[in-house]
XYZ file of C-alpha atoms in Angstrom:
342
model
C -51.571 -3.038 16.883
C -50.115 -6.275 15.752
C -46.093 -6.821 14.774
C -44.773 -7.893 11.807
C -44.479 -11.734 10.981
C -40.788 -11.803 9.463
C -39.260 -14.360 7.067
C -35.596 -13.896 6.971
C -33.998 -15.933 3.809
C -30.003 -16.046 3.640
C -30.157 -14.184 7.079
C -26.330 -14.666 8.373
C -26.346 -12.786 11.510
C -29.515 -11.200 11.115
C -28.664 -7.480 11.072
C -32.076 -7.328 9.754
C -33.875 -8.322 12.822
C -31.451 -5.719 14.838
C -32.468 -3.160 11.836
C -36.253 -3.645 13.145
C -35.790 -3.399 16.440
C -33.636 0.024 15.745
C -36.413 1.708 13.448
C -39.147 1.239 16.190
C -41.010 -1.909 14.105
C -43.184 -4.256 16.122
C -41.809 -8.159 16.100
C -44.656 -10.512 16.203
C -42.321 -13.353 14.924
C -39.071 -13.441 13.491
C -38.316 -16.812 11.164
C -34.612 -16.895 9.347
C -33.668 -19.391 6.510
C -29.865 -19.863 7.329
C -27.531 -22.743 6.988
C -23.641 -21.051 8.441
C -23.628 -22.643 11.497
C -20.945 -20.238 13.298
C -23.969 -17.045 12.188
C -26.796 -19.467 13.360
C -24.565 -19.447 16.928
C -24.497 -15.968 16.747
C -28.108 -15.155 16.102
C -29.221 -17.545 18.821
C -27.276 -15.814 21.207
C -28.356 -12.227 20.457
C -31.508 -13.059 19.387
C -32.690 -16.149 21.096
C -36.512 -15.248 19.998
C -35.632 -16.088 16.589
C -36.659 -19.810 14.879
C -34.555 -21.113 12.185
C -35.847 -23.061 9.637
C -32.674 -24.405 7.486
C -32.144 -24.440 3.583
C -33.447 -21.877 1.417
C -34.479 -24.403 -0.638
C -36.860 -26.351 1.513
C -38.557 -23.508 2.903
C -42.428 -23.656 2.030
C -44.312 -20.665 2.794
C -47.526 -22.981 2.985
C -46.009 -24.680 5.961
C -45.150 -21.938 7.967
C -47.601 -21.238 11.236
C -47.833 -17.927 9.816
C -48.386 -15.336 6.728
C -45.452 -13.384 6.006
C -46.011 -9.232 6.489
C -42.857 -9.049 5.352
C -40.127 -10.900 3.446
C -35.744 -10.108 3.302
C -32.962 -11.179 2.030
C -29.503 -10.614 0.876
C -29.554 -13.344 -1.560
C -25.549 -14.610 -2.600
C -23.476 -12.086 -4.480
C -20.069 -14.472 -4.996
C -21.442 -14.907 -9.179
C -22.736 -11.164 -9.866
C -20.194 -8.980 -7.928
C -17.220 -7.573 -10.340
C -14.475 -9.310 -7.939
C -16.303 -12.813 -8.944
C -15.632 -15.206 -12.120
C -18.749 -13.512 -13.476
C -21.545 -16.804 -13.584
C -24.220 -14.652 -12.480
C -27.847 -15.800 -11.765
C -26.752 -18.950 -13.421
C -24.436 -19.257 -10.786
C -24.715 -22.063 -8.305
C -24.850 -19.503 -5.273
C -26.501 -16.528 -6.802
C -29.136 -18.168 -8.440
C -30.257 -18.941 -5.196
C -31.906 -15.572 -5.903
C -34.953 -17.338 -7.725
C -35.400 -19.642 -4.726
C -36.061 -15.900 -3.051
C -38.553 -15.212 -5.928
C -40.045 -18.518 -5.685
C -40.505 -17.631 -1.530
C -42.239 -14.443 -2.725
C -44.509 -15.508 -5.180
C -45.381 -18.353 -2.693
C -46.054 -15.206 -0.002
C -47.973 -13.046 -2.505
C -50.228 -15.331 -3.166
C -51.538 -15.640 0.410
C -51.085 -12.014 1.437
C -50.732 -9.847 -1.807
C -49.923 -7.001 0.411
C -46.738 -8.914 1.402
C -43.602 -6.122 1.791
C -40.418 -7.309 0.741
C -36.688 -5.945 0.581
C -34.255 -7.760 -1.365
C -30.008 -6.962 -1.374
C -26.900 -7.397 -3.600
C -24.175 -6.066 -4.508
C -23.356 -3.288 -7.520
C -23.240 -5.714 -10.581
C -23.056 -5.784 -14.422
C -25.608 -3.951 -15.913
C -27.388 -7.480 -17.584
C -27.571 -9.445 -14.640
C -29.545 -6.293 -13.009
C -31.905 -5.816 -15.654
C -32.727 -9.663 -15.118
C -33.720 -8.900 -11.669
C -35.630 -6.267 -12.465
C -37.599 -7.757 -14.731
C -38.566 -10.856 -12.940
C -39.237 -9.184 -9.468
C -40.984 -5.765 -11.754
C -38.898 -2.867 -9.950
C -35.750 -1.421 -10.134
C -33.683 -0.944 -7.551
C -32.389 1.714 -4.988
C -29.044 2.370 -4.629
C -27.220 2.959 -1.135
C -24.251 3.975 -0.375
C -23.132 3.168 3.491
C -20.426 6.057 4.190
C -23.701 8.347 4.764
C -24.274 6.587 8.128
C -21.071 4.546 9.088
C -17.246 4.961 8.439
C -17.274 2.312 5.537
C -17.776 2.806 1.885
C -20.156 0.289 0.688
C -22.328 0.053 -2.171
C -25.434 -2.088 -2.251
C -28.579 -2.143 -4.483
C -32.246 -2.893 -2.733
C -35.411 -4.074 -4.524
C -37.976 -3.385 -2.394
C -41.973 -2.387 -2.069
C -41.860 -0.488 1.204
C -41.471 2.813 -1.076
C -41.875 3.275 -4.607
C -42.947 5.743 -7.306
C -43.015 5.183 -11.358
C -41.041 7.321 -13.516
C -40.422 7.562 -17.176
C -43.126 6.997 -20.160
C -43.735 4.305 -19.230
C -44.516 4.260 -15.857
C -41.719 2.206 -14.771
C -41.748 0.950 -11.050
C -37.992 1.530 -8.898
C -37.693 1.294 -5.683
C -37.566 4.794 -4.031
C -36.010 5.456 -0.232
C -34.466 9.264 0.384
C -30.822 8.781 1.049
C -29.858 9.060 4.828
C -28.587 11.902 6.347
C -24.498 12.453 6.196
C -24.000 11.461 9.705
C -19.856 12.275 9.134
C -18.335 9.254 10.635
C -14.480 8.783 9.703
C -12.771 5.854 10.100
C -10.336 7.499 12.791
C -13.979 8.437 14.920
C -14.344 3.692 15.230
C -10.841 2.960 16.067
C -9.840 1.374 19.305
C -7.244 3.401 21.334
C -5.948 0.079 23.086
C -5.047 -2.419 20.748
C -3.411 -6.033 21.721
C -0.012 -6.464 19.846
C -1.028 -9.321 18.278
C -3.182 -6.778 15.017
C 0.182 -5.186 14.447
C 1.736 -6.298 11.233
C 4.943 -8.311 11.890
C 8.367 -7.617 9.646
C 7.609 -10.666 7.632
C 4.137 -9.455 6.272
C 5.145 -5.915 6.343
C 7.496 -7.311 3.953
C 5.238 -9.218 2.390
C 3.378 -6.343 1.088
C 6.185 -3.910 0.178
C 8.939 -5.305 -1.532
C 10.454 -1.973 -1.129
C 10.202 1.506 0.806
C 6.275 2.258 1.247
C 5.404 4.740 -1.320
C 3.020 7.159 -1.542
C 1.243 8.742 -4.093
C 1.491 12.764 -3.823
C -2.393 12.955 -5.322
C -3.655 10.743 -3.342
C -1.978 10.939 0.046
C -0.946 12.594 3.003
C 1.942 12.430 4.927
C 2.260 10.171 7.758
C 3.577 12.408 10.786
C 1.977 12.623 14.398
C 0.202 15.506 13.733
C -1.688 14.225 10.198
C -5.252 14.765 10.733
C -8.679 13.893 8.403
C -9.133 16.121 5.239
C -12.745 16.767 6.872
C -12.622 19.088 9.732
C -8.541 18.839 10.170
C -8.830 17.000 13.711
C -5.707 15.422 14.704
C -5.439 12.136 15.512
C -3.048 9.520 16.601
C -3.656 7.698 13.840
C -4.023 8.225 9.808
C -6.120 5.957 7.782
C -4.779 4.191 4.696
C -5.590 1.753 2.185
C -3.118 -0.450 1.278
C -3.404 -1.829 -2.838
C -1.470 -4.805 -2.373
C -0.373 -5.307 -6.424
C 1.785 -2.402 -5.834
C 2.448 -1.262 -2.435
C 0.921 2.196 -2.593
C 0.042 3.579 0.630
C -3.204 5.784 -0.417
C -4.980 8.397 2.478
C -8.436 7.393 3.023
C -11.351 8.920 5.654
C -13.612 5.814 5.020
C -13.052 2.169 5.130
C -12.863 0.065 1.943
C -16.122 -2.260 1.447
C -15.465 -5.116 4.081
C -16.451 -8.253 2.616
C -16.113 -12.109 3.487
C -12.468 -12.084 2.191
C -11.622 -9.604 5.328
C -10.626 -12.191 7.101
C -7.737 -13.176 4.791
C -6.545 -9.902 5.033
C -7.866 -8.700 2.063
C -10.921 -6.353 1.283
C -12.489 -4.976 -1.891
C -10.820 -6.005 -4.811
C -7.184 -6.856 -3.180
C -7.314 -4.045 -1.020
C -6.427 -4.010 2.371
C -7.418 -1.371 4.729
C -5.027 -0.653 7.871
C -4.190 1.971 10.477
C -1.381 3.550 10.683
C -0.225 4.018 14.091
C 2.144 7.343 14.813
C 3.725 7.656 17.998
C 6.786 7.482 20.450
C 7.287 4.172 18.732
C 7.294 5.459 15.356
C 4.760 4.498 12.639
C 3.322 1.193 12.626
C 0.514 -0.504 10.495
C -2.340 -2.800 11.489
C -5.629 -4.776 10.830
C -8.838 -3.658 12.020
C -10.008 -5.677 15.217
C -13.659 -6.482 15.227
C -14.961 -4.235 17.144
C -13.704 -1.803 14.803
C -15.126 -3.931 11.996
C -18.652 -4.129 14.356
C -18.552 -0.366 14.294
C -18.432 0.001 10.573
C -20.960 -2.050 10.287
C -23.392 -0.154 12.857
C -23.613 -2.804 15.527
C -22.155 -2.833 19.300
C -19.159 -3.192 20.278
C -19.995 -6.852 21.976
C -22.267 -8.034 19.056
C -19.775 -11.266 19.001
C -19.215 -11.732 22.912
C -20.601 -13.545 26.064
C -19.373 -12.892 29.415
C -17.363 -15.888 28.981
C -15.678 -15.200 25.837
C -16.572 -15.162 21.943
C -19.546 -16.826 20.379
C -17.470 -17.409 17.599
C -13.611 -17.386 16.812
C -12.577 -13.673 15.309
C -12.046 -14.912 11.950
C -15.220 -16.150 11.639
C -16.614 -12.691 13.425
C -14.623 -11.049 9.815
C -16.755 -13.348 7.537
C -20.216 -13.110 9.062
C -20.030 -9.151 9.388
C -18.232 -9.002 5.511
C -21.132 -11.133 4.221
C -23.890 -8.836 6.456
C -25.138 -5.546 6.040
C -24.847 -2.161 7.531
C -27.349 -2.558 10.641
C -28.156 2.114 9.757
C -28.957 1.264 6.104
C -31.122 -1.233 6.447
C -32.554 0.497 9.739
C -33.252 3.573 7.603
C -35.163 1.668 4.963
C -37.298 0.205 7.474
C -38.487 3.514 9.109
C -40.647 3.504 5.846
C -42.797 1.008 7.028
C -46.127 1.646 8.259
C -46.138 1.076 12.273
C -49.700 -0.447 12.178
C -50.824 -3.857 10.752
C -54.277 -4.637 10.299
């Protein structure tokens, strides 16, 4: 039994590899089209095993020392996602995605049998039906609350699993949805947290011009013995999202989608998504460290550090993990695979 010769395009940190590894699939080789250098310096730290090969655009399958088994990527989403100005694929970044369908077509015709698993984000209805007609499959749709404590929506075009429905016989991409492993945000958080994640009076102010207020509907209130709607545990802390336009504290058991904007102390369309912290010291509100952030996203605790420090400063930790994917998902996907190569 041979492993699978990888090509990773738009690979960040390369939660894809890690996905692999977790689903049992035998690595031959492992080659990742990347250009961030602060996820390249992440990847070559955890995964030292894995060749880079640059720009998207100058990858040539022909010149590769191998035949891809199988082909990834989460191609750019800043032109199709509903938070963006709305180019879509004739965007500079996500049109990048026919650079991907170049790669494929350039794989397919050396190894027909080439898998492939392709990623974005939850778009206008248009730019999917363009995808689906040039790659010839629609897609499945994930959502990753199932297997982490963050809700985030992603579609996947993909080969590993199919079936045709409709007159017509149309191909979509067909993966059973994971099972409801009932991770809350309070099960990630840190119990320890350095003072410096706290909100200070300034931003606190910042964001409410006024008394917090909540919304009766939609939240809970904020004592020391609030617990989660699921399973009433108590906790010390209570989860909110934080909608900065008007200052609304809002319960919430799951994290809002983390994206590259986390950073900047925003998430998912202006949203921010805090703790709040009940105690002897009263209630107080904070960011997410990352290795909270890690968690929702599936991956260890010390996916960014050495025994000397970070690979990477923490904001840049924020952007590579808001512009990756949810190591479970992807892991689940994969256990579709078949386990022997010819």
């Amino acid at each position: 039994m041979r492993g699978y010769r990888v090509l990773s395009l738009f690979g960040g940190i390369e939660t894809g590899y890690f996905a692999l590894k977790d689903a049992g699939i035998p690595i031959e080789c492992y080659y990742s089209s990347e250009i961030d250098k602060n996820a390249i310096k992440v990847v070559k730290h955890n995964y030292p095993e894995i060749v880079h090969i640059g720009d998207v655009k100058q990858v040539r399958v022909s010149e590769l020392p191998f035949v891809p088994d199988l082909l990834i990527g989460g191609f750019p989403c800043q032109d199709l996602s509903f938070a963006g100005k709305g180019a879509g694929l004739q965007g500079e970044r996500s049109g990048l995605f026919f650079e991907a369908v170049r790669i494929l077509r350039e794989c397919q015709a050396i190894n027909p049998n080439v898998f492939f698993l392709f990623e974005n984000v939850p778009m206008a209805k248009r730019h999917e039906a363009v995808i689906n007609e040039t790659l010839g499959i629609a897609p499945w749709k994930s959502c990753a609350s199932l297997v982490s404590a963050q809700t985030r929506k992603r579609l996947w075009w993909s080969n590993i699993r199919t079936k045709r429905v409709g007159l017509f016989g149309d191909v979509v991409t067909d993966f059973p949805q994971p099972k409801d492993c009932g991770i809350m945000l309070a099960d990630i958080l840190e119990s320890d947290v350095d003072q410096r994640y706290y909100l200070s009076d300034r931003a606190f102010e910042r964001i409410f011009k006024e008394k917090p207020k909540t919304n009766p509907e939609k939240s809970y209130s904020i004592t020391p013995n609030s617990a989660t709607a699921s399973g009433g545990r108590s906790r010390q802390y209570t989860l909110i999202g934080v909608v900065n336009n008007n200052g609304e504290l809002q319960h919430v058991e799951k994290s809002n989608c983390i994206d590259a904007n986390f950073q900047k102390g925003i998430d998912n369309h202006g949203q921010r998504t805090l703790a709040v912290v009940v105690n002897g010291q009263g209630t107080r509100l904070r960011r997410l460290t990352p290795v909270e952030v890690c968690r929702l996203f599936t991956l260890p605790d010390d996916f960014f550090q050495t025994p000397s420090g970070p690979i990477i400063a923490e904001t840049n930790q924020y952007k590579a993990l808001g512009n990756g994917w949810v190591m479970k998902v992807v892991s689940h996907i994969f256990s579709f695979l078949p386990k022997n190569l010819d």
